[in-house]
Amino acid sequence: DAKTTQPPSMDCAEGRAANLPCNHSTISGNEYVYWYRQIHSQGPQYIIHGLKNNETNEMASLIITEDRKSSTLILPHATLRDTAVYYCIVKSAGNKLTFGGGTRVLVKP
Amino acid sequence: DAGVIQSPRHEVTEMGQEVTLRCKPISGHNSLFWYRQTMMRGLELLIYFNNNVPIDDSGMPEDRFSAKMPNASFSTLKIQPSEPRDSAVYFCASITDRDSNQPQHFGDGTRLSIL
């Protein structure tokens, strides 16, 4: 599975949009981009995933570049409860989820 | 809908004791995964099952660790004998089918402390 690169940390103001970048320049054609987050002392929580089209659900939006070498997770109106570590993972069906270091997001009032 | 259920939530025991962690996957899911999370190594996959059969146990650290899935609704991860370096949070996750692109869903984990 392709490796991903994320910034180790970022701050965000409460009520503003949080844009979390992820680079996956070695992604292959059958690999999906998944985003999870982990709030302190809880299990990883699935947020969203996509192949090449942009996706939106009740939690977030996922924007994947046309060449699929990078993506951005958008939390449209960050709240204090969105403070967590966010993981960007690339994998194909039947393969394992491999977690990297993620981005530690701190939402500030 | 009930999510992945793990028990116990916390376990503290002395080294040398046997430890058994339990997991109930989401009903209808036929693949189950065990992960371990530590500060040093992050989240690592230990083993996963498909249709109750172990598929990949390459992440199991050593023979002291064993996992079973006797039926579709229950799995155990056992450590015998336990050591202080086994202290970690252990997560279980399940998915509808390992060949699906649907996401894995995680339990809230078991925080294990070996004294």
PDB file of C-alpha atoms in Angstrom:
ATOM      1  CA  ASP A   1       0.000   0.000   0.000  1.00  0.00           C
ATOM      2  CA  ALA A   2       1.117   3.566  -0.738  1.00  0.00           C
ATOM      3  CA  LYS A   3       2.616   5.573   2.091  1.00  0.00           C
ATOM      4  CA  THR A   4       1.165   8.896   3.181  1.00  0.00           C
ATOM      5  CA  THR A   5       2.712  12.104   4.493  1.00  0.00           C
ATOM      6  CA  GLN A   6       0.851  14.395   6.879  1.00  0.00           C
ATOM      7  CA  PRO A   7       1.941  17.402   8.919  1.00  0.00           C
ATOM      8  CA  PRO A   8       2.513  16.339  12.527  1.00  0.00           C
ATOM      9  CA  SER A   9       0.280  18.990  14.013  1.00  0.00           C
ATOM     10  CA  MET A  10      -1.953  21.941  13.267  1.00  0.00           C
ATOM     11  CA  ASP A  11      -4.157  24.372  15.144  1.00  0.00           C
ATOM     12  CA  CYS A  12      -7.595  25.496  14.106  1.00  0.00           C
ATOM     13  CA  ALA A  13      -9.986  28.133  15.405  1.00  0.00           C
ATOM     14  CA  GLU A  14     -13.348  26.972  16.681  1.00  0.00           C
ATOM     15  CA  GLY A  15     -16.085  27.601  14.131  1.00  0.00           C
ATOM     16  CA  ARG A  16     -13.681  27.858  11.232  1.00  0.00           C
ATOM     17  CA  ALA A  17     -13.019  25.256   8.580  1.00  0.00           C
ATOM     18  CA  ALA A  18     -10.106  22.913   9.209  1.00  0.00           C
ATOM     19  CA  ASN A  19      -8.229  21.770   6.117  1.00  0.00           C
ATOM     20  CA  LEU A  20      -6.023  18.734   6.690  1.00  0.00           C
ATOM     21  CA  PRO A  21      -3.597  17.874   3.897  1.00  0.00           C
ATOM     22  CA  CYS A  22      -2.233  14.463   2.967  1.00  0.00           C
ATOM     23  CA  ASN A  23       0.299  13.505   0.319  1.00  0.00           C
ATOM     24  CA  HIS A  24       0.181  10.067  -1.267  1.00  0.00           C
ATOM     25  CA  SER A  25       2.276  10.452  -4.395  1.00  0.00           C
ATOM     26  CA  THR A  26       2.791   6.703  -4.899  1.00  0.00           C
ATOM     27  CA  ILE A  27      -0.888   5.797  -4.801  1.00  0.00           C
ATOM     28  CA  SER A  28      -1.950   3.203  -7.350  1.00  0.00           C
ATOM     29  CA  GLY A  29      -5.127   3.043  -9.367  1.00  0.00           C
ATOM     30  CA  ASN A  30      -7.058   0.643  -7.140  1.00  0.00           C
ATOM     31  CA  GLU A  31      -6.163   2.256  -3.831  1.00  0.00           C
ATOM     32  CA  TYR A  32      -8.673   4.250  -1.814  1.00  0.00           C
ATOM     33  CA  VAL A  33      -7.948   7.149   0.530  1.00  0.00           C
ATOM     34  CA  TYR A  34      -9.380   6.690   4.025  1.00  0.00           C
ATOM     35  CA  TRP A  35      -9.515   9.161   6.874  1.00  0.00           C
ATOM     36  CA  TYR A  36      -9.859   8.187  10.508  1.00  0.00           C
ATOM     37  CA  ARG A  37      -9.510  10.160  13.690  1.00  0.00           C
ATOM     38  CA  GLN A  38      -8.692   9.173  17.218  1.00  0.00           C
ATOM     39  CA  ILE A  39      -9.902  11.171  20.151  1.00  0.00           C
ATOM     40  CA  HIS A  40      -7.974  10.632  23.342  1.00  0.00           C
ATOM     41  CA  SER A  41      -8.550   7.205  24.911  1.00  0.00           C
ATOM     42  CA  GLN A  42     -11.034   6.124  22.241  1.00  0.00           C
ATOM     43  CA  GLY A  43     -10.724   3.794  19.276  1.00  0.00           C
ATOM     44  CA  PRO A  44     -10.056   5.152  15.781  1.00  0.00           C
ATOM     45  CA  GLN A  45     -13.238   6.571  14.284  1.00  0.00           C
ATOM     46  CA  TYR A  46     -13.916   6.301  10.572  1.00  0.00           C
ATOM     47  CA  ILE A  47     -14.597   9.668   8.911  1.00  0.00           C
ATOM     48  CA  ILE A  48     -14.726   9.293   5.138  1.00  0.00           C
ATOM     49  CA  HIS A  49     -13.100   7.562   2.172  1.00  0.00           C
ATOM     50  CA  GLY A  50     -12.879   7.975  -1.592  1.00  0.00           C
ATOM     51  CA  LEU A  51     -11.244   6.736  -4.759  1.00  0.00           C
ATOM     52  CA  LYS A  52     -11.026   9.703  -7.126  1.00  0.00           C
ATOM     53  CA  ASN A  53     -14.192  11.741  -6.783  1.00  0.00           C
ATOM     54  CA  ASN A  54     -14.722  14.256  -4.028  1.00  0.00           C
ATOM     55  CA  GLU A  55     -16.864  12.915  -1.215  1.00  0.00           C
ATOM     56  CA  THR A  56     -18.992  14.531   1.468  1.00  0.00           C
ATOM     57  CA  ASN A  57     -20.831  13.148   4.454  1.00  0.00           C
ATOM     58  CA  GLU A  58     -22.236  14.497   7.694  1.00  0.00           C
ATOM     59  CA  MET A  59     -18.783  14.703   9.252  1.00  0.00           C
ATOM     60  CA  ALA A  60     -16.491  16.034   6.570  1.00  0.00           C
ATOM     61  CA  SER A  61     -15.586  16.523   2.930  1.00  0.00           C
ATOM     62  CA  LEU A  62     -12.765  14.810   1.093  1.00  0.00           C
ATOM     63  CA  ILE A  63     -11.119  16.540  -1.825  1.00  0.00           C
ATOM     64  CA  ILE A  64      -8.832  14.367  -3.967  1.00  0.00           C
ATOM     65  CA  THR A  65      -6.647  16.009  -6.601  1.00  0.00           C
ATOM     66  CA  GLU A  66      -7.096  14.978 -10.194  1.00  0.00           C
ATOM     67  CA  ASP A  67      -3.774  13.121 -10.262  1.00  0.00           C
ATOM     68  CA  ARG A  68      -4.739  11.504  -6.922  1.00  0.00           C
ATOM     69  CA  LYS A  69      -1.343  12.259  -5.436  1.00  0.00           C
ATOM     70  CA  SER A  70      -2.784  14.278  -2.584  1.00  0.00           C
ATOM     71  CA  SER A  71      -6.007  14.913  -0.760  1.00  0.00           C
ATOM     72  CA  THR A  72      -7.513  17.287   1.795  1.00  0.00           C
ATOM     73  CA  LEU A  73      -9.948  16.500   4.568  1.00  0.00           C
ATOM     74  CA  ILE A  74     -12.207  19.433   5.360  1.00  0.00           C
ATOM     75  CA  LEU A  75     -14.031  19.810   8.646  1.00  0.00           C
ATOM     76  CA  PRO A  76     -16.418  22.611   7.707  1.00  0.00           C
ATOM     77  CA  HIS A  77     -17.039  24.104  11.152  1.00  0.00           C
ATOM     78  CA  ALA A  78     -14.518  22.818  13.660  1.00  0.00           C
ATOM     79  CA  THR A  79     -15.648  22.396  17.256  1.00  0.00           C
ATOM     80  CA  LEU A  80     -13.638  21.717  20.380  1.00  0.00           C
ATOM     81  CA  ARG A  81     -14.757  18.083  20.144  1.00  0.00           C
ATOM     82  CA  ASP A  82     -12.909  17.765  16.841  1.00  0.00           C
ATOM     83  CA  THR A  83      -9.592  17.937  18.690  1.00  0.00           C
ATOM     84  CA  ALA A  84      -7.983  14.596  17.824  1.00  0.00           C
ATOM     85  CA  VAL A  85      -5.265  12.854  15.826  1.00  0.00           C
ATOM     86  CA  TYR A  86      -6.316  12.512  12.190  1.00  0.00           C
ATOM     87  CA  TYR A  87      -4.959   9.665  10.087  1.00  0.00           C
ATOM     88  CA  CYS A  88      -4.839   9.555   6.293  1.00  0.00           C
ATOM     89  CA  ILE A  89      -4.453   5.985   5.002  1.00  0.00           C
ATOM     90  CA  VAL A  90      -4.218   4.623   1.497  1.00  0.00           C
ATOM     91  CA  LYS A  91      -5.071   1.016   0.820  1.00  0.00           C
ATOM     92  CA  SER A  92      -6.620  -1.309  -1.681  1.00  0.00           C
ATOM     93  CA  ALA A  93      -9.429  -3.762  -1.059  1.00  0.00           C
ATOM     94  CA  GLY A  94      -8.310  -6.850   0.805  1.00  0.00           C
ATOM     95  CA  ASN A  95      -5.233  -5.172   2.222  1.00  0.00           C
ATOM     96  CA  LYS A  96      -4.474  -4.002   5.711  1.00  0.00           C
ATOM     97  CA  LEU A  97      -4.942  -0.560   7.215  1.00  0.00           C
ATOM     98  CA  THR A  98      -1.498   0.817   8.035  1.00  0.00           C
ATOM     99  CA  PHE A  99      -1.551   3.785  10.394  1.00  0.00           C
ATOM    100  CA  GLY A 100       1.192   6.401  10.249  1.00  0.00           C
ATOM    101  CA  GLY A 101       1.788   9.212  12.700  1.00  0.00           C
ATOM    102  CA  GLY A 102      -1.222  11.288  11.697  1.00  0.00           C
ATOM    103  CA  THR A 103      -1.864  14.996  12.275  1.00  0.00           C
ATOM    104  CA  ARG A 104      -2.565  16.159  15.784  1.00  0.00           C
ATOM    105  CA  VAL A 105      -5.305  18.784  15.429  1.00  0.00           C
ATOM    106  CA  LEU A 106      -6.002  21.189  18.248  1.00  0.00           C
ATOM    107  CA  VAL A 107      -9.170  23.241  17.954  1.00  0.00           C
ATOM    108  CA  LYS A 108      -8.876  26.431  19.980  1.00  0.00           C
ATOM    109  CA  PRO A 109     -11.723  28.579  21.258  1.00  0.00           C
TER     110      PRO A 109
ATOM    111  CA  ASP B   1     -26.634  -0.361  16.004  1.00  0.00           C
ATOM    112  CA  ALA B   2     -24.152  -1.856  18.426  1.00  0.00           C
ATOM    113  CA  GLY B   3     -20.584  -1.247  17.417  1.00  0.00           C
ATOM    114  CA  VAL B   4     -17.565  -3.408  18.096  1.00  0.00           C
ATOM    115  CA  ILE B   5     -17.612  -4.347  21.756  1.00  0.00           C
ATOM    116  CA  GLN B   6     -14.445  -5.041  23.690  1.00  0.00           C
ATOM    117  CA  SER B   7     -13.949  -6.234  27.234  1.00  0.00           C
ATOM    118  CA  PRO B   8     -12.580  -5.510  29.684  1.00  0.00           C
ATOM    119  CA  ARG B   9     -12.008  -1.776  29.150  1.00  0.00           C
ATOM    120  CA  HIS B  10      -9.144  -1.801  31.596  1.00  0.00           C
ATOM    121  CA  GLU B  11      -6.957  -4.610  32.876  1.00  0.00           C
ATOM    122  CA  VAL B  12      -4.184  -4.402  35.424  1.00  0.00           C
ATOM    123  CA  THR B  13      -2.302  -7.539  36.313  1.00  0.00           C
ATOM    124  CA  GLU B  14       1.092  -8.724  37.432  1.00  0.00           C
ATOM    125  CA  MET B  15       3.697 -10.033  35.058  1.00  0.00           C
ATOM    126  CA  GLY B  16       3.532 -13.741  34.459  1.00  0.00           C
ATOM    127  CA  GLN B  17      -0.252 -13.851  34.628  1.00  0.00           C
ATOM    128  CA  GLU B  18      -2.431 -14.909  31.732  1.00  0.00           C
ATOM    129  CA  VAL B  19      -4.447 -12.122  30.136  1.00  0.00           C
ATOM    130  CA  THR B  20      -7.477 -12.637  27.901  1.00  0.00           C
ATOM    131  CA  LEU B  21      -8.975  -9.813  25.877  1.00  0.00           C
ATOM    132  CA  ARG B  22     -12.372 -10.222  24.259  1.00  0.00           C
ATOM    133  CA  CYS B  23     -14.049  -8.786  21.195  1.00  0.00           C
ATOM    134  CA  LYS B  24     -17.517  -8.977  19.717  1.00  0.00           C
ATOM    135  CA  PRO B  25     -17.572  -7.719  16.114  1.00  0.00           C
ATOM    136  CA  ILE B  26     -20.459  -5.927  14.483  1.00  0.00           C
ATOM    137  CA  SER B  27     -23.158  -8.403  13.534  1.00  0.00           C
ATOM    138  CA  GLY B  28     -22.827  -9.469   9.906  1.00  0.00           C
ATOM    139  CA  HIS B  29     -19.162  -8.529   9.651  1.00  0.00           C
ATOM    140  CA  ASN B  30     -17.002 -11.462   8.653  1.00  0.00           C
ATOM    141  CA  SER B  31     -13.505 -10.031   9.069  1.00  0.00           C
ATOM    142  CA  LEU B  32     -11.979  -9.140  12.415  1.00  0.00           C
ATOM    143  CA  PHE B  33      -8.715  -7.401  13.227  1.00  0.00           C
ATOM    144  CA  TRP B  34      -6.642  -7.050  16.410  1.00  0.00           C
ATOM    145  CA  TYR B  35      -4.392  -3.980  16.794  1.00  0.00           C
ATOM    146  CA  ARG B  36      -2.034  -2.788  19.498  1.00  0.00           C
ATOM    147  CA  GLN B  37      -1.232   0.857  20.212  1.00  0.00           C
ATOM    148  CA  THR B  38       1.784   2.132  22.134  1.00  0.00           C
ATOM    149  CA  MET B  39       3.459   5.510  22.310  1.00  0.00           C
ATOM    150  CA  MET B  40       6.621   4.132  20.758  1.00  0.00           C
ATOM    151  CA  ARG B  41       5.163   2.145  17.876  1.00  0.00           C
ATOM    152  CA  GLY B  42       1.759   3.690  17.249  1.00  0.00           C
ATOM    153  CA  LEU B  43      -1.073   1.487  15.962  1.00  0.00           C
ATOM    154  CA  GLU B  44       0.076  -1.896  14.693  1.00  0.00           C
ATOM    155  CA  LEU B  45      -1.928  -4.750  13.239  1.00  0.00           C
ATOM    156  CA  LEU B  46      -1.389  -7.991  15.153  1.00  0.00           C
ATOM    157  CA  ILE B  47      -3.635 -10.481  13.370  1.00  0.00           C
ATOM    158  CA  TYR B  48      -6.775 -10.653  11.319  1.00  0.00           C
ATOM    159  CA  PHE B  49      -9.448 -13.248  10.645  1.00  0.00           C
ATOM    160  CA  ASN B  50     -11.736 -13.792   7.699  1.00  0.00           C
ATOM    161  CA  ASN B  51     -14.750 -16.053   8.213  1.00  0.00           C
ATOM    162  CA  ASN B  52     -13.274 -17.091  11.576  1.00  0.00           C
ATOM    163  CA  VAL B  53     -10.011 -18.265   9.990  1.00  0.00           C
ATOM    164  CA  PRO B  54      -6.712 -16.518  10.801  1.00  0.00           C
ATOM    165  CA  ILE B  55      -5.383 -15.014   7.567  1.00  0.00           C
ATOM    166  CA  ASP B  56      -2.326 -13.026   8.594  1.00  0.00           C
ATOM    167  CA  ASP B  57      -0.661 -13.280  12.003  1.00  0.00           C
ATOM    168  CA  SER B  58       2.662 -11.780  10.969  1.00  0.00           C
ATOM    169  CA  GLY B  59       2.151  -8.919  13.392  1.00  0.00           C
ATOM    170  CA  MET B  60       1.863 -11.140  16.452  1.00  0.00           C
ATOM    171  CA  PRO B  61       4.971 -10.275  18.464  1.00  0.00           C
ATOM    172  CA  GLU B  62       5.871 -13.716  19.782  1.00  0.00           C
ATOM    173  CA  ASP B  63       4.558 -17.071  20.873  1.00  0.00           C
ATOM    174  CA  ARG B  64       3.229 -15.655  24.101  1.00  0.00           C
ATOM    175  CA  PHE B  65       0.442 -14.110  22.041  1.00  0.00           C
ATOM    176  CA  SER B  66      -2.387 -16.173  20.595  1.00  0.00           C
ATOM    177  CA  ALA B  67      -5.767 -15.306  19.094  1.00  0.00           C
ATOM    178  CA  LYS B  68      -8.850 -17.338  18.370  1.00  0.00           C
ATOM    179  CA  MET B  69     -12.191 -16.796  16.733  1.00  0.00           C
ATOM    180  CA  PRO B  70     -14.427 -19.732  17.632  1.00  0.00           C
ATOM    181  CA  ASN B  71     -17.461 -18.215  15.922  1.00  0.00           C
ATOM    182  CA  ALA B  72     -18.538 -15.196  13.934  1.00  0.00           C
ATOM    183  CA  SER B  73     -19.500 -13.174  16.994  1.00  0.00           C
ATOM    184  CA  PHE B  74     -16.557 -13.640  19.313  1.00  0.00           C
ATOM    185  CA  SER B  75     -12.769 -13.440  19.345  1.00  0.00           C
ATOM    186  CA  THR B  76     -10.108 -13.563  22.031  1.00  0.00           C
ATOM    187  CA  LEU B  77      -6.536 -12.360  22.237  1.00  0.00           C
ATOM    188  CA  LYS B  78      -4.517 -14.125  24.898  1.00  0.00           C
ATOM    189  CA  ILE B  79      -1.130 -13.306  26.365  1.00  0.00           C
ATOM    190  CA  GLN B  80       0.565 -15.985  28.427  1.00  0.00           C
ATOM    191  CA  PRO B  81       2.758 -15.243  30.276  1.00  0.00           C
ATOM    192  CA  SER B  82       2.334 -11.489  30.271  1.00  0.00           C
ATOM    193  CA  GLU B  83       5.282  -9.070  30.539  1.00  0.00           C
ATOM    194  CA  PRO B  84       5.471  -5.349  31.357  1.00  0.00           C
ATOM    195  CA  ARG B  85       6.350  -4.545  27.730  1.00  0.00           C
ATOM    196  CA  ASP B  86       2.932  -5.881  26.711  1.00  0.00           C
ATOM    197  CA  SER B  87       1.349  -2.838  28.355  1.00  0.00           C
ATOM    198  CA  ALA B  88      -0.611  -1.054  25.620  1.00  0.00           C
ATOM    199  CA  VAL B  89      -4.097  -0.347  24.360  1.00  0.00           C
ATOM    200  CA  TYR B  90      -5.467  -3.244  22.328  1.00  0.00           C
ATOM    201  CA  PHE B  91      -8.136  -2.525  19.723  1.00  0.00           C
ATOM    202  CA  CYS B  92     -10.426  -4.813  17.816  1.00  0.00           C
ATOM    203  CA  ALA B  93     -12.007  -3.830  14.495  1.00  0.00           C
ATOM    204  CA  SER B  94     -14.381  -5.484  12.072  1.00  0.00           C
ATOM    205  CA  ILE B  95     -15.455  -5.075   8.466  1.00  0.00           C
ATOM    206  CA  THR B  96     -18.185  -6.537   6.301  1.00  0.00           C
ATOM    207  CA  ASP B  97     -15.708  -8.382   4.106  1.00  0.00           C
ATOM    208  CA  ARG B  98     -11.946  -8.086   3.873  1.00  0.00           C
ATOM    209  CA  ASP B  99     -12.194  -7.588   0.124  1.00  0.00           C
ATOM    210  CA  SER B 100     -14.629  -4.742   0.560  1.00  0.00           C
ATOM    211  CA  ASN B 101     -13.684  -1.099   0.314  1.00  0.00           C
ATOM    212  CA  GLN B 102     -15.974  -0.354   3.200  1.00  0.00           C
ATOM    213  CA  PRO B 103     -14.201   0.953   6.308  1.00  0.00           C
ATOM    214  CA  GLN B 104     -13.149  -0.983   9.357  1.00  0.00           C
ATOM    215  CA  HIS B 105     -14.995  -0.076  12.535  1.00  0.00           C
ATOM    216  CA  PHE B 106     -13.089  -0.061  15.811  1.00  0.00           C
ATOM    217  CA  GLY B 107     -14.002  -0.799  19.389  1.00  0.00           C
ATOM    218  CA  ASP B 108     -12.963   1.466  22.249  1.00  0.00           C
ATOM    219  CA  GLY B 109     -10.090  -0.794  23.199  1.00  0.00           C
ATOM    220  CA  THR B 110      -8.713  -2.520  26.265  1.00  0.00           C
ATOM    221  CA  ARG B 111      -6.086  -0.604  28.209  1.00  0.00           C
ATOM    222  CA  LEU B 112      -3.695  -3.239  29.539  1.00  0.00           C
ATOM    223  CA  SER B 113      -1.148  -2.582  32.259  1.00  0.00           C
ATOM    224  CA  ILE B 114       1.288  -5.302  33.268  1.00  0.00           C
ATOM    225  CA  LEU B 115       3.058  -4.554  36.534  1.00  0.00           C
TER     226      LEU B 115
END
